[in-house]
CSV table of N, CA and C in Angstrom, one decimal:
chain,number,residue,atom,x,y,z
A,58,MET,N,105.2,42.5,90.4
A,58,MET,CA,105.0,43.6,89.4
A,58,MET,C,105.5,43.1,88.1
A,59,THR,N,104.8,43.4,87.0
A,59,THR,CA,105.2,43.0,85.7
A,59,THR,C,106.0,44.2,85.0
A,60,THR,N,107.1,43.9,84.6
A,60,THR,CA,108.0,44.9,83.9
A,60,THR,C,108.0,44.6,82.4
A,61,PRO,N,108.4,45.6,81.6
A,61,PRO,CA,108.5,45.4,80.2
A,61,PRO,C,109.5,44.2,79.8
A,62,SER,N,110.6,44.1,80.6
A,62,SER,CA,111.5,43.0,80.3
A,62,SER,C,110.9,41.6,80.6
A,63,SER,N,110.1,41.5,81.7
A,63,SER,CA,109.5,40.3,82.0
A,63,SER,C,108.4,39.9,80.9
A,64,LEU,N,107.7,40.9,80.4
A,64,LEU,CA,106.8,40.7,79.3
A,64,LEU,C,107.5,40.1,78.1
A,65,ALA,N,108.7,40.7,77.8
A,65,ALA,CA,109.4,40.2,76.6
A,65,ALA,C,109.9,38.8,76.8
A,66,ALA,N,110.0,38.3,78.0
A,66,ALA,CA,110.4,36.9,78.3
A,66,ALA,C,109.3,35.9,78.1
A,67,LEU,N,108.0,36.4,77.9
A,67,LEU,CA,106.9,35.5,77.8
A,67,LEU,C,107.1,34.6,76.5
A,68,PRO,N,106.8,33.3,76.6
A,68,PRO,CA,107.0,32.5,75.4
A,68,PRO,C,106.0,32.9,74.3
A,69,ARG,N,106.5,32.7,73.1
A,69,ARG,CA,105.6,32.9,71.9
A,69,ARG,C,104.5,31.9,72.0
A,70,THR,N,103.3,32.3,71.9
A,70,THR,CA,102.2,31.4,72.2
A,70,THR,C,101.3,31.2,70.9
A,71,LEU,N,100.9,30.0,70.7
A,71,LEU,CA,100.0,29.7,69.6
A,71,LEU,C,98.6,29.3,70.2
A,72,LEU,N,97.6,30.1,70.0
A,72,LEU,CA,96.3,29.9,70.5
A,72,LEU,C,95.5,29.2,69.5
A,73,ILE,N,94.9,28.1,69.9
A,73,ILE,CA,93.9,27.4,69.1
A,73,ILE,C,92.6,27.3,69.8
A,74,SER,N,91.6,27.8,69.2
A,74,SER,CA,90.3,27.9,69.8
A,74,SER,C,89.2,27.7,68.8
A,75,GLY,N,88.0,27.2,69.2
A,75,GLY,CA,86.9,27.2,68.3
A,75,GLY,C,86.1,28.5,68.4
A,76,THR,N,86.5,29.4,69.2
A,76,THR,CA,85.8,30.7,69.4
A,76,THR,C,86.8,31.8,69.0
A,77,PRO,N,86.3,32.7,68.1
A,77,PRO,CA,87.2,33.8,67.8
A,77,PRO,C,87.2,34.8,68.9
A,78,PRO,N,88.3,35.6,69.0
A,78,PRO,CA,88.3,36.7,70.0
A,78,PRO,C,87.5,37.9,69.4
A,79,ASP,N,86.2,37.8,69.4
A,79,ASP,CA,85.4,38.9,69.0
A,79,ASP,C,84.2,39.1,69.9
A,80,PRO,N,83.5,40.1,69.7
A,80,PRO,CA,82.4,40.4,70.7
A,80,PRO,C,81.1,39.7,70.4
A,81,SER,N,81.1,38.6,69.6
A,81,SER,CA,79.8,37.9,69.3
A,81,SER,C,79.3,37.0,70.3
A,82,GLY,N,80.0,36.8,71.4
A,82,GLY,CA,79.6,35.9,72.4
A,82,GLY,C,80.5,36.0,73.7
A,83,VAL,N,80.1,35.4,74.7
A,83,VAL,CA,80.8,35.5,76.0
A,83,VAL,C,82.2,35.0,75.9
A,84,GLY,N,82.5,33.8,75.3
A,84,GLY,CA,83.8,33.3,75.1
A,84,GLY,C,84.7,34.3,74.2
A,85,GLY,N,84.1,34.8,73.2
A,85,GLY,CA,84.8,35.7,72.3
A,85,GLY,C,85.2,37.0,73.0
A,86,ILE,N,84.3,37.5,73.9
A,86,ILE,CA,84.6,38.7,74.7
A,86,ILE,C,85.7,38.4,75.6
A,87,ILE,N,85.7,37.3,76.3
A,87,ILE,CA,86.8,36.9,77.2
A,87,ILE,C,88.1,36.9,76.5
A,88,LEU,N,88.2,36.2,75.3
A,88,LEU,CA,89.4,36.1,74.5
A,88,LEU,C,89.8,37.5,74.0
A,89,ALA,N,88.9,38.3,73.6
A,89,ALA,CA,89.2,39.6,73.1
A,89,ALA,C,89.8,40.5,74.2
A,90,ASP,N,89.5,40.2,75.5
A,90,ASP,CA,90.1,40.9,76.6
A,90,ASP,C,91.4,40.3,77.0
A,91,LEU,N,91.6,39.0,76.8
A,91,LEU,CA,92.9,38.3,77.2
A,91,LEU,C,94.0,38.5,76.1
A,92,CYS,N,93.6,38.5,74.8
A,92,CYS,CA,94.7,38.5,73.8
A,92,CYS,C,95.5,39.8,73.8
A,93,PRO,N,94.9,41.0,74.1
A,93,PRO,CA,95.8,42.2,74.1
A,93,PRO,C,96.8,42.2,75.3
A,94,LEU,N,96.6,41.3,76.2
A,94,LEU,CA,97.6,41.2,77.4
A,94,LEU,C,99.0,40.7,76.9
A,95,PHE,N,99.0,40.0,75.8
A,95,PHE,CA,100.3,39.5,75.2
A,95,PHE,C,101.0,40.7,74.6
A,96,PRO,N,102.3,40.7,74.7
A,96,PRO,CA,103.1,41.7,74.0
A,96,PRO,C,102.9,41.5,72.5
A,97,VAL,N,103.0,42.6,71.7
A,97,VAL,CA,103.0,42.4,70.3
A,97,VAL,C,104.0,41.4,69.8
A,98,GLY,N,103.6,40.5,68.9
A,98,GLY,CA,104.5,39.5,68.4
A,98,GLY,C,104.6,38.3,69.2
A,99,HIS,N,103.9,38.2,70.3
A,99,HIS,CA,104.0,37.0,71.1
A,99,HIS,C,102.8,36.1,71.1
A,100,LEU,N,101.8,36.5,70.3
A,100,LEU,CA,100.6,35.6,70.2
A,100,LEU,C,100.2,35.4,68.7
A,101,SER,N,100.2,34.1,68.4
A,101,SER,CA,99.7,33.7,67.1
A,101,SER,C,98.4,32.9,67.3
A,102,VAL,N,97.4,33.2,66.5
A,102,VAL,CA,96.1,32.5,66.6
A,102,VAL,C,95.8,31.7,65.4
A,103,PHE,N,95.5,30.4,65.6
A,103,PHE,CA,95.1,29.5,64.6
A,103,PHE,C,93.6,29.2,64.8
A,104,LEU,N,92.8,29.7,63.9
A,104,LEU,CA,91.4,29.7,64.1
A,104,LEU,C,90.7,28.9,63.0
A,105,PRO,N,90.2,27.7,63.3
A,105,PRO,CA,89.4,27.0,62.3
A,105,PRO,C,88.0,27.6,62.1
A,106,VAL,N,87.7,28.0,60.9
A,106,VAL,CA,86.4,28.6,60.6
A,106,VAL,C,85.8,27.9,59.4
A,107,ALA,N,84.5,28.0,59.3
A,107,ALA,CA,83.7,27.5,58.1
A,107,ALA,C,83.8,28.5,57.0
A,108,ALA,N,83.6,28.1,55.8
A,108,ALA,CA,83.6,29.0,54.7
A,108,ALA,C,82.6,30.1,54.9
A,109,GLY,N,82.9,31.4,54.6
A,109,GLY,CA,82.0,32.5,54.8
A,109,GLY,C,81.8,32.9,56.2
A,110,GLN,N,82.5,32.4,57.2
A,110,GLN,CA,82.3,32.7,58.6
A,110,GLN,C,83.5,33.5,59.2
A,111,GLU,N,84.1,34.4,58.4
A,111,GLU,CA,85.2,35.1,59.0
A,111,GLU,C,84.8,36.0,60.1
A,112,PRO,N,85.5,35.8,61.3
A,112,PRO,CA,85.0,36.6,62.5
A,112,PRO,C,85.4,38.1,62.3
A,113,GLU,N,84.6,38.9,63.1
A,113,GLU,CA,84.9,40.3,63.1
A,113,GLU,C,85.7,40.7,64.4
A,114,ILE,N,87.0,40.4,64.3
A,114,ILE,CA,87.9,40.7,65.4
A,114,ILE,C,88.2,42.2,65.4
A,115,PRO,N,88.0,42.8,66.6
A,115,PRO,CA,88.3,44.3,66.6
A,115,PRO,C,89.7,44.5,66.3
A,116,GLU,N,89.9,45.6,65.6
A,116,GLU,CA,91.3,46.0,65.1
A,116,GLU,C,92.3,46.1,66.2
A,117,ALA,N,91.9,46.6,67.4
A,117,ALA,CA,92.8,46.7,68.5
A,117,ALA,C,93.3,45.4,69.0
A,118,VAL,N,92.5,44.4,68.8
A,118,VAL,CA,92.8,43.0,69.2
A,118,VAL,C,93.7,42.4,68.1
A,119,ARG,N,93.2,42.5,66.9
A,119,ARG,CA,93.9,41.9,65.7
A,119,ARG,C,95.3,42.4,65.5
A,120,ALA,N,95.5,43.7,65.8
A,120,ALA,CA,96.8,44.3,65.6
A,120,ALA,C,97.9,43.7,66.5
A,121,ARG,N,97.5,43.0,67.6
A,121,ARG,CA,98.5,42.5,68.6
A,121,ARG,C,98.8,41.0,68.3
A,122,MET,N,98.2,40.4,67.3
A,122,MET,CA,98.4,39.0,67.0
A,122,MET,C,98.7,38.7,65.6
A,123,THR,N,99.2,37.6,65.3
A,123,THR,CA,99.3,37.0,63.9
A,123,THR,C,98.2,36.0,63.8
A,124,LEU,N,97.3,36.2,62.9
A,124,LEU,CA,96.1,35.4,62.8
A,124,LEU,C,96.2,34.5,61.5
A,125,HIS,N,95.8,33.3,61.7
A,125,HIS,CA,95.7,32.3,60.6
A,125,HIS,C,94.3,31.7,60.6
A,126,LEU,N,93.5,32.0,59.6
A,126,LEU,CA,92.2,31.4,59.5
A,126,LEU,C,92.3,30.1,58.7
A,127,ALA,N,91.9,29.0,59.3
A,127,ALA,CA,92.0,27.7,58.6
A,127,ALA,C,90.6,27.3,58.2
A,128,LEU,N,90.4,27.2,56.9
A,128,LEU,CA,89.1,26.8,56.4
A,128,LEU,C,88.7,25.3,56.8
A,129,VAL,N,87.6,25.2,57.4
A,129,VAL,CA,87.2,23.8,57.8
A,129,VAL,C,86.1,23.4,56.7
A,130,GLN,N,86.4,22.3,56.1
A,130,GLN,CA,85.5,21.8,55.0
A,130,GLN,C,84.3,21.2,55.7
A,131,PRO,N,83.1,21.5,55.2
A,131,PRO,CA,81.9,20.8,55.8
A,131,PRO,C,82.0,19.3,55.4
A,132,ALA,N,81.4,18.5,56.3
A,132,ALA,CA,81.4,17.1,56.0
A,132,ALA,C,80.6,16.8,54.8
A,133,ALA,N,81.2,15.9,53.9
A,133,ALA,CA,80.5,15.5,52.7
A,133,ALA,C,79.2,14.7,53.1
A,134,ASN,N,78.2,14.8,52.3
A,134,ASN,CA,77.0,14.0,52.5
A,134,ASN,C,77.3,12.6,52.3
A,135,LEU,N,77.0,11.8,53.2
A,135,LEU,CA,77.2,10.3,53.1
A,135,LEU,C,75.9,9.7,52.6
A,136,PRO,N,76.1,8.5,51.9
A,136,PRO,CA,74.9,7.9,51.4
A,136,PRO,C,74.0,7.5,52.6
A,137,ALA,N,72.7,7.3,52.3
A,137,ALA,CA,71.8,6.9,53.4
A,137,ALA,C,72.0,5.5,53.7
A,138,LEU,N,73.0,5.2,54.6
A,138,LEU,CA,73.3,3.9,54.9
A,138,LEU,C,72.4,3.4,56.1
A,139,ALA,N,71.8,4.3,56.8
A,139,ALA,CA,71.1,3.9,58.0
A,139,ALA,C,69.9,3.0,57.7
A,140,ARG,N,69.4,3.2,56.5
A,140,ARG,CA,68.2,2.3,56.1
A,140,ARG,C,68.6,0.9,55.9
A,141,LEU,N,69.9,0.6,55.9
A,141,LEU,CA,70.4,-0.8,55.8
A,141,LEU,C,70.4,-1.5,57.2
A,142,GLY,N,69.9,-0.8,58.2
A,142,GLY,CA,69.9,-1.4,59.6
A,142,GLY,C,71.2,-1.2,60.3
A,143,ARG,N,71.5,-2.1,61.2
A,143,ARG,CA,72.7,-2.0,62.0
A,143,ARG,C,74.0,-2.0,61.2
A,144,PRO,N,74.2,-2.8,60.2
A,144,PRO,CA,75.4,-2.7,59.4
A,144,PRO,C,75.6,-1.4,58.7
A,145,GLY,N,74.5,-0.8,58.2
A,145,GLY,CA,74.5,0.5,57.6
A,145,GLY,C,74.9,1.6,58.5
A,146,ARG,N,74.3,1.5,59.8
A,146,ARG,CA,74.7,2.5,60.8
A,146,ARG,C,76.2,2.4,61.1
A,147,GLY,N,76.7,1.2,61.2
A,147,GLY,CA,78.1,1.0,61.5
A,147,GLY,C,79.0,1.5,60.4
A,148,ALA,N,78.6,1.3,59.2
A,148,ALA,CA,79.3,1.8,58.0
A,148,ALA,C,79.3,3.3,58.0
A,149,HIS,N,78.1,3.9,58.3
A,149,HIS,CA,78.0,5.4,58.4
A,149,HIS,C,78.9,6.0,59.4
A,150,ALA,N,78.9,5.4,60.6
A,150,ALA,CA,79.8,5.9,61.7
A,150,ALA,C,81.3,5.8,61.3
A,151,ALA,N,81.6,4.7,60.7
A,151,ALA,CA,83.0,4.5,60.3
A,151,ALA,C,83.4,5.5,59.2
A,152,LEU,N,82.6,5.8,58.2
A,152,LEU,CA,82.9,6.8,57.2
A,152,LEU,C,82.9,8.2,57.8
A,153,ARG,N,82.0,8.5,58.8
A,153,ARG,CA,82.0,9.8,59.4
A,153,ARG,C,83.3,10.0,60.2
A,154,GLY,N,83.8,8.9,60.9
A,154,GLY,CA,85.0,9.0,61.7
A,154,GLY,C,86.2,9.2,60.8
A,155,TRP,N,86.2,8.5,59.6
A,155,TRP,CA,87.3,8.7,58.7
A,155,TRP,C,87.3,10.2,58.2
A,156,GLN,N,86.2,10.7,57.8
A,156,GLN,CA,86.1,12.1,57.4
A,156,GLN,C,86.7,13.1,58.5
A,157,ARG,N,86.3,12.8,59.7
A,157,ARG,CA,86.8,13.7,60.8
A,157,ARG,C,88.3,13.6,61.0
A,158,ARG,N,88.8,12.4,61.0
A,158,ARG,CA,90.3,12.2,61.2
A,158,ARG,C,91.0,12.8,60.0
A,159,THR,N,90.5,12.7,58.8
A,159,THR,CA,91.2,13.3,57.6
A,159,THR,C,91.2,14.8,57.8
A,160,SER,N,90.1,15.4,58.1
A,160,SER,CA,90.0,16.8,58.3
A,160,SER,C,90.9,17.3,59.4
A,161,HIS,N,90.9,16.6,60.5
A,161,HIS,CA,91.8,17.0,61.6
A,161,HIS,C,93.3,16.9,61.3
A,162,ARG,N,93.6,15.8,60.5
A,162,ARG,CA,95.0,15.7,60.1
A,162,ARG,C,95.4,16.9,59.2
A,163,ARG,N,94.6,17.3,58.3
A,163,ARG,CA,94.9,18.5,57.5
A,163,ARG,C,95.0,19.7,58.3
A,164,LEU,N,94.2,19.9,59.3
A,164,LEU,CA,94.2,21.1,60.1
A,164,LEU,C,95.5,21.1,61.0
A,165,ILE,N,95.9,19.9,61.5
A,165,ILE,CA,97.1,19.8,62.3
A,165,ILE,C,98.3,20.1,61.4
A,166,GLU,N,98.4,19.6,60.2
A,166,GLU,CA,99.5,19.9,59.3
A,166,GLU,C,99.6,21.4,59.1
A,167,SER,N,98.4,22.0,58.8
A,167,SER,CA,98.4,23.5,58.6
A,167,SER,C,98.9,24.3,59.8
A,168,ALA,N,98.3,23.8,61.0
A,168,ALA,CA,98.7,24.5,62.3
A,168,ALA,C,100.2,24.3,62.6
A,169,VAL,N,100.7,23.2,62.3
A,169,VAL,CA,102.1,22.9,62.6
A,169,VAL,C,103.0,23.8,61.7
A,170,ALA,N,102.7,23.9,60.5
A,170,ALA,CA,103.4,24.8,59.6
A,170,ALA,C,103.3,26.2,60.0
A,171,PHE,N,102.2,26.7,60.4
A,171,PHE,CA,102.0,28.0,60.9
A,171,PHE,C,102.8,28.2,62.2
A,172,GLY,N,102.7,27.3,63.1
A,172,GLY,CA,103.4,27.4,64.4
A,172,GLY,C,104.9,27.4,64.2
A,173,LEU,N,105.4,26.6,63.3
A,173,LEU,CA,106.9,26.6,63.1
A,173,LEU,C,107.3,27.9,62.5
A,174,ALA,N,106.5,28.5,61.5
A,174,ALA,CA,106.8,29.7,60.9
A,174,ALA,C,106.8,30.9,61.9
A,175,GLN,N,106.0,30.8,62.9
A,175,GLN,CA,105.9,31.8,64.0
A,175,GLN,C,106.9,31.6,65.1
A,176,GLY,N,107.5,30.5,65.1
A,176,GLY,CA,108.5,30.2,66.2
A,176,GLY,C,107.9,30.1,67.6
A,177,VAL,N,106.7,29.4,67.6
A,177,VAL,CA,106.0,29.3,68.9
A,177,VAL,C,106.7,28.4,69.9
A,178,GLN,N,106.5,28.8,71.2
A,178,GLN,CA,107.2,28.0,72.2
A,178,GLN,C,106.2,27.3,73.2
A,179,ARG,N,104.9,27.5,72.9
A,179,ARG,CA,103.9,26.8,73.6
A,179,ARG,C,102.6,26.9,72.9
A,180,VAL,N,101.7,26.0,73.2
A,180,VAL,CA,100.3,26.0,72.6
A,180,VAL,C,99.4,26.3,73.7
A,181,TRP,N,98.4,27.2,73.5
A,181,TRP,CA,97.4,27.5,74.4
A,181,TRP,C,96.1,27.0,73.7
A,182,GLY,N,95.5,25.9,74.3
A,182,GLY,CA,94.3,25.3,73.7
A,182,GLY,C,93.1,25.7,74.5
A,183,VAL,N,92.2,26.5,73.9
A,183,VAL,CA,90.9,26.8,74.6
A,183,VAL,C,90.0,25.6,74.2
A,184,LEU,N,89.7,24.8,75.1
A,184,LEU,CA,88.9,23.6,74.9
A,184,LEU,C,87.4,23.9,74.9
A,185,ASP,N,87.0,24.5,73.9
A,185,ASP,CA,85.6,25.0,73.9
A,185,ASP,C,84.8,24.5,72.7
A,186,ALA,N,85.4,23.7,71.8
A,186,ALA,CA,84.7,23.2,70.7
A,186,ALA,C,85.3,21.8,70.3
A,187,PRO,N,84.6,21.0,69.7
A,187,PRO,CA,85.2,19.6,69.3
A,187,PRO,C,86.5,19.8,68.5
A,188,VAL,N,86.6,20.7,67.6
A,188,VAL,CA,87.8,20.8,66.8
A,188,VAL,C,89.0,21.2,67.7
A,189,SER,N,88.8,22.2,68.6
A,189,SER,CA,90.0,22.6,69.4
A,189,SER,C,90.3,21.5,70.4
A,190,ILE,N,89.4,20.7,70.9
A,190,ILE,CA,89.6,19.6,71.8
A,190,ILE,C,90.4,18.5,71.1
A,191,ALA,N,90.0,18.3,69.8
A,191,ALA,CA,90.7,17.2,69.1
A,191,ALA,C,92.1,17.6,68.6
A,192,LEU,N,92.4,18.9,68.4
A,192,LEU,CA,93.6,19.4,67.8
A,192,LEU,C,94.7,19.8,68.8
A,193,ALA,N,94.3,20.3,70.0
A,193,ALA,CA,95.3,20.9,70.9
A,193,ALA,C,96.4,20.0,71.2
A,194,ARG,N,96.2,18.8,71.7
A,194,ARG,CA,97.3,17.9,72.2
A,194,ARG,C,98.1,17.5,71.0
A,195,PRO,N,97.6,16.9,69.9
A,195,PRO,CA,98.4,16.5,68.8
A,195,PRO,C,99.2,17.7,68.2
A,196,LEU,N,98.7,18.9,68.2
A,196,LEU,CA,99.4,20.0,67.7
A,196,LEU,C,100.6,20.3,68.6
A,197,ALA,N,100.4,20.4,69.9
A,197,ALA,CA,101.6,20.6,70.8
A,197,ALA,C,102.6,19.5,70.7
A,198,GLU,N,102.2,18.3,70.6
A,198,GLU,CA,103.1,17.2,70.5
A,198,GLU,C,103.9,17.3,69.2
A,199,ALA,N,103.2,17.6,68.1
A,199,ALA,CA,103.9,17.8,66.8
A,199,ALA,C,104.9,18.9,66.8
A,200,LEU,N,104.6,20.0,67.5
A,200,LEU,CA,105.5,21.1,67.6
A,200,LEU,C,106.6,20.9,68.6
A,201,GLY,N,106.4,19.9,69.5
A,201,GLY,CA,107.4,19.7,70.6
A,201,GLY,C,107.4,20.8,71.6
A,202,VAL,N,106.3,21.3,71.9
A,202,VAL,CA,106.2,22.4,72.9
A,202,VAL,C,105.1,22.1,73.9
A,203,PRO,N,105.2,22.8,75.1
A,203,PRO,CA,104.2,22.5,76.1
A,203,PRO,C,102.8,22.9,75.7
A,204,LEU,N,101.8,22.3,76.3
A,204,LEU,CA,100.4,22.6,76.1
A,204,LEU,C,99.8,23.2,77.3
A,205,VAL,N,99.2,24.3,77.3
A,205,VAL,CA,98.4,24.9,78.4
A,205,VAL,C,97.0,25.0,77.9
A,206,THR,N,96.0,24.7,78.8
A,206,THR,CA,94.7,24.7,78.3
A,206,THR,C,93.8,25.6,79.2
A,207,THR,N,92.7,26.0,78.6
A,207,THR,CA,91.6,26.7,79.2
A,207,THR,C,90.4,25.8,78.9
A,208,VAL,N,89.7,25.4,79.9
A,208,VAL,CA,88.5,24.5,79.7
A,208,VAL,C,87.3,25.3,80.0
A,209,TRP,N,86.4,25.4,78.9
A,209,TRP,CA,85.1,26.1,79.1
A,209,TRP,C,84.1,25.0,79.1
A,210,ASP,N,83.0,25.3,79.9
A,210,ASP,CA,82.0,24.2,80.1
A,210,ASP,C,80.8,24.5,79.2
A,211,ASP,N,80.9,25.2,78.1
A,211,ASP,CA,79.8,25.5,77.3
A,211,ASP,C,79.4,24.4,76.2
A,212,ILE,N,80.2,23.3,76.2
A,212,ILE,CA,79.8,22.3,75.2
A,212,ILE,C,79.5,21.0,75.9
């Protein structure tokens, strides 16, 4: 049986997910149902979003968490290197990888600052999107806290 004192002992958790806890899809519905199970003040959510894509998280869910929306910059257009044949495709892949690593490094820095400010004691990574898959482990390592994961098979 769960008692109020055992709920208070739950570690402060930082959730990172590519899916917002909102009713726009199955994953969001599941998260919107799970997030309110945390005591108030025990769940911080780091949510990478594209510009203009702020999720519509129900107030009852939002009120129980500290939310940080992290703006994900769209990838810059790269020159048409593919027309240069194999060397061009290789250069294109290298530039795209550099863009991704740079973007992920900035997101991790932002998430670490947020996690430290919140005093989190573990990271919950919902591995449902490339960004959350790439960030969950390095984030937990940078914070020096355990990583627990939920793996969804929708990608």
